[in-house]
Amino acid sequence: MLKHSQTQIQKTAQILTQGFIDDPSFALIFGENANKFQALNAFFELFVTDAMERGEIITAPEEQGACIWYPAEVEIFNEQFEQILTEIISTISDFCGWESGKRFEELIKKVGASEPEAPHCEVFFIALKPEARGKGIGESLLKPVLNYADTKKFGCYLVSSNSRNISFYKRYGFQEFCPIQISDSYSMTGMWRDFVN
């Protein structure tokens, strides 16, 4: 395993932070908290660190976007992951108060409960910086995951946190798999794609 530098972790976390800062899931978690940018960045640093060790990270040219995904062979929700989630809840609480930490904890429980049982590759986070959207860069982040899943004959799963992105995923063969009701006014969408021969 190559030792990845802290710089790489920070850079990838910054891309994801810029891509997700306007996402409805984080609006729900952080509200208008003044520290939300720092909290989100710390949140992604923990996920990127795990993905560098156990998953895969794809970065678009010129750091315009990034994708974190896990191959089907990786058991994502293991003990190590539980530890990371505990750390994330504590980090969010430190930056934005315990209510934000609690909201994240509830969100992740609901998302985890909807996880498909069949072995699958999972797109965990995919994001583009706002200025990079609508230029076809998202495809360059998603395609390697789908090619891997098709080659290995695994389905692919992701959770869309923004209803605006559902049509993009459908273009690549994903179908709505399950609604994930997070609050009275907000739900996420689990999406599944069968492998293509």
Short mmCIF file of C-alpha atoms in Angstrom, two decimals:
data_model
loop_
_atom_site.label_atom_id
_atom_site.label_comp_id
_atom_site.label_asym_id
_atom_site.label_seq_id
_atom_site.Cartn_x
_atom_site.Cartn_y
_atom_site.Cartn_z
CA MET A 1 0.00 0.00 0.00
CA LEU A 2 1.47 3.34 -1.05
CA LYS A 3 1.64 6.03 1.60
CA HIS A 4 -0.54 8.84 0.34
CA SER A 5 0.48 12.30 1.40
CA GLN A 6 -1.64 14.55 3.56
CA THR A 7 -1.58 17.00 0.63
CA GLN A 8 -3.45 14.56 -1.63
CA ILE A 9 -6.03 13.93 1.08
CA GLN A 10 -6.53 17.67 1.59
CA LYS A 11 -6.78 18.40 -2.14
CA THR A 12 -9.40 15.69 -2.74
CA ALA A 13 -11.35 16.76 0.35
CA GLN A 14 -11.35 20.37 -0.90
CA ILE A 15 -12.74 19.32 -4.30
CA LEU A 16 -15.54 17.34 -2.64
CA THR A 17 -16.25 20.19 -0.19
CA GLN A 18 -16.66 22.67 -3.06
CA GLY A 19 -18.84 20.19 -4.93
CA PHE A 20 -21.13 19.44 -1.98
CA ILE A 21 -21.31 22.78 -0.14
CA ASP A 22 -24.65 23.56 -1.87
CA ASP A 23 -26.02 20.00 -1.56
CA PRO A 24 -29.41 19.65 0.18
CA SER A 25 -28.15 16.85 2.48
CA PHE A 26 -25.54 19.15 3.99
CA ALA A 27 -27.98 22.08 4.14
CA LEU A 28 -30.09 19.78 6.33
CA ILE A 29 -27.13 18.74 8.51
CA PHE A 30 -25.47 22.14 8.95
CA GLY A 31 -28.23 24.68 8.34
CA GLU A 32 -26.70 28.15 8.07
CA ASN A 33 -23.86 27.39 10.47
CA ALA A 34 -20.88 29.70 9.89
CA ASN A 35 -18.45 26.77 10.31
CA LYS A 36 -20.08 24.50 7.74
CA PHE A 37 -17.26 24.84 5.17
CA GLN A 38 -14.60 23.78 7.70
CA ALA A 39 -16.88 21.02 9.04
CA LEU A 40 -17.51 19.65 5.57
CA ASN A 41 -13.83 19.74 4.72
CA ALA A 42 -12.93 17.83 7.92
CA PHE A 43 -15.78 15.38 7.13
CA PHE A 44 -14.38 14.66 3.65
CA GLU A 45 -10.78 14.35 4.88
CA LEU A 46 -11.87 11.38 7.01
CA PHE A 47 -13.75 9.73 4.10
CA VAL A 48 -10.90 10.35 1.65
CA THR A 49 -8.41 8.80 4.08
CA ASP A 50 -10.56 5.65 4.29
CA ALA A 51 -11.06 5.51 0.51
CA MET A 52 -7.30 5.80 -0.09
CA GLU A 53 -6.81 2.78 2.14
CA ARG A 54 -9.78 0.56 1.21
CA GLY A 55 -11.52 2.03 -1.81
CA GLU A 56 -10.76 3.95 -4.97
CA ILE A 57 -10.51 7.66 -5.77
CA ILE A 58 -10.82 9.17 -9.23
CA THR A 59 -9.93 12.82 -9.77
CA ALA A 60 -10.88 14.83 -12.85
CA PRO A 61 -8.14 16.77 -14.69
CA GLU A 62 -7.26 20.14 -13.13
CA GLU A 63 -8.99 19.04 -9.91
CA GLN A 64 -12.42 19.88 -11.30
CA GLY A 65 -14.16 16.94 -9.65
CA ALA A 66 -13.65 13.76 -7.66
CA CYS A 67 -15.29 10.40 -7.07
CA ILE A 68 -14.91 8.04 -4.10
CA TRP A 69 -16.07 4.49 -4.73
CA TYR A 70 -15.67 1.02 -3.27
CA PRO A 71 -15.29 -2.20 -5.32
CA ALA A 72 -17.70 -5.05 -4.52
CA GLU A 73 -14.86 -7.00 -2.88
CA VAL A 74 -14.64 -4.41 -0.08
CA GLU A 75 -16.94 -4.69 2.91
CA ILE A 76 -17.65 -0.98 3.32
CA PHE A 77 -19.60 -0.97 6.56
CA ASN A 78 -17.07 -2.81 8.70
CA GLU A 79 -15.71 -1.99 12.16
CA GLN A 80 -13.18 0.47 10.76
CA PHE A 81 -15.96 2.34 8.97
CA GLU A 82 -18.05 2.46 12.16
CA GLN A 83 -15.05 4.05 13.86
CA ILE A 84 -14.79 6.66 11.11
CA LEU A 85 -18.48 7.49 11.45
CA THR A 86 -18.05 8.01 15.20
CA GLU A 87 -15.12 10.32 14.46
CA ILE A 88 -17.17 12.20 11.84
CA ILE A 89 -20.10 12.69 14.23
CA SER A 90 -17.71 14.07 16.82
CA THR A 91 -15.99 16.33 14.23
CA ILE A 92 -19.32 17.73 12.98
CA SER A 93 -20.45 18.30 16.58
CA ASP A 94 -17.19 20.15 17.38
CA PHE A 95 -17.56 22.48 14.41
CA CYS A 96 -21.31 22.97 14.23
CA GLY A 97 -22.85 21.80 17.51
CA TRP A 98 -24.29 18.49 18.64
CA GLU A 99 -27.61 19.02 16.76
CA SER A 100 -25.68 18.87 13.46
CA GLY A 101 -23.83 15.76 14.64
CA LYS A 102 -27.15 14.15 15.59
CA ARG A 103 -28.71 15.02 12.20
CA PHE A 104 -25.76 13.41 10.40
CA GLU A 105 -26.00 10.31 12.60
CA GLU A 106 -29.71 9.92 11.81
CA LEU A 107 -29.11 10.50 8.08
CA ILE A 108 -26.33 7.89 7.87
CA LYS A 109 -28.45 5.31 9.76
CA LYS A 110 -31.29 5.73 7.26
CA VAL A 111 -28.92 5.57 4.29
CA GLY A 112 -27.20 2.47 5.74
CA ALA A 113 -30.53 0.72 6.34
CA SER A 114 -31.35 1.02 2.62
CA GLU A 115 -28.09 -0.57 1.46
CA PRO A 116 -28.74 -3.43 -1.04
CA GLU A 117 -27.82 -6.90 0.19
CA ALA A 118 -26.46 -8.17 -3.15
CA PRO A 119 -22.69 -7.69 -3.62
CA HIS A 120 -22.12 -4.47 -5.56
CA CYS A 121 -19.72 -1.66 -6.36
CA GLU A 122 -20.71 1.55 -4.64
CA VAL A 123 -20.26 5.15 -5.70
CA PHE A 124 -19.96 6.86 -2.33
CA PHE A 125 -19.38 10.48 -3.34
CA ILE A 126 -19.13 12.06 -6.76
CA ALA A 127 -18.86 15.81 -7.09
CA LEU A 128 -17.82 18.56 -9.45
CA LYS A 129 -16.80 22.07 -8.53
CA PRO A 130 -19.71 24.41 -9.45
CA GLU A 131 -17.82 25.91 -12.43
CA ALA A 132 -17.08 22.43 -13.85
CA ARG A 133 -20.69 21.25 -14.00
CA GLY A 134 -22.49 20.54 -17.28
CA LYS A 135 -19.28 19.90 -19.26
CA GLY A 136 -19.30 16.09 -19.39
CA ILE A 137 -16.70 15.77 -16.62
CA GLY A 138 -19.09 13.74 -14.45
CA GLU A 139 -19.04 10.98 -17.07
CA SER A 140 -15.23 10.71 -16.83
CA LEU A 141 -15.59 10.11 -13.07
CA LEU A 142 -18.42 7.58 -13.32
CA LYS A 143 -17.31 5.54 -16.36
CA PRO A 144 -14.29 3.78 -14.75
CA VAL A 145 -16.54 2.54 -11.92
CA LEU A 146 -19.15 1.20 -14.36
CA ASN A 147 -16.47 -0.42 -16.54
CA TYR A 148 -15.05 -2.17 -13.48
CA ALA A 149 -18.51 -3.33 -12.35
CA ASP A 150 -19.35 -4.62 -15.84
CA THR A 151 -16.02 -6.43 -16.20
CA LYS A 152 -16.43 -8.10 -12.80
CA LYS A 153 -20.19 -8.65 -13.36
CA PHE A 154 -21.36 -6.70 -10.33
CA GLY A 155 -24.27 -4.35 -9.92
CA CYS A 156 -23.57 -0.77 -8.94
CA TYR A 157 -25.28 1.30 -6.25
CA LEU A 158 -25.28 4.93 -5.21
CA VAL A 159 -27.42 7.30 -3.20
CA SER A 160 -28.40 10.53 -4.93
CA SER A 161 -28.65 13.30 -2.35
CA ASN A 162 -29.91 15.80 -4.91
CA SER A 163 -32.99 15.08 -7.06
CA ARG A 164 -31.45 17.24 -9.83
CA ASN A 165 -28.81 14.53 -10.41
CA ILE A 166 -31.20 11.59 -10.91
CA SER A 167 -31.55 12.14 -14.67
CA PHE A 168 -27.73 12.16 -15.01
CA TYR A 169 -27.45 8.75 -13.31
CA LYS A 170 -30.33 7.35 -15.37
CA ARG A 171 -28.36 8.14 -18.54
CA TYR A 172 -25.76 5.60 -17.36
CA GLY A 173 -28.24 2.83 -16.60
CA PHE A 174 -29.10 3.54 -12.96
CA GLN A 175 -32.73 3.11 -11.90
CA GLU A 176 -34.47 4.42 -8.82
CA PHE A 177 -34.13 1.61 -6.28
CA CYS A 178 -35.60 3.07 -3.08
CA PRO A 179 -36.61 6.42 -1.63
CA ILE A 180 -34.78 7.22 1.63
CA GLN A 181 -36.92 9.57 3.72
CA ILE A 182 -34.54 11.67 5.81
CA SER A 183 -36.92 14.29 7.19
CA ASP A 184 -40.49 15.50 6.55
CA SER A 185 -39.26 17.75 3.75
CA TYR A 186 -36.22 15.91 2.38
CA SER A 187 -35.51 12.49 0.93
CA MET A 188 -32.59 10.91 -0.89
CA THR A 189 -32.79 8.27 -3.62
CA GLY A 190 -31.01 4.92 -3.66
CA MET A 191 -30.16 4.01 -7.28
CA TRP A 192 -29.15 0.63 -8.71
CA ARG A 193 -27.55 -0.39 -12.00
CA ASP A 194 -27.28 -3.99 -13.22
CA PHE A 195 -24.00 -4.91 -14.88
CA VAL A 196 -23.91 -4.83 -18.68
CA ASN A 197 -22.33 -7.73 -20.59
#
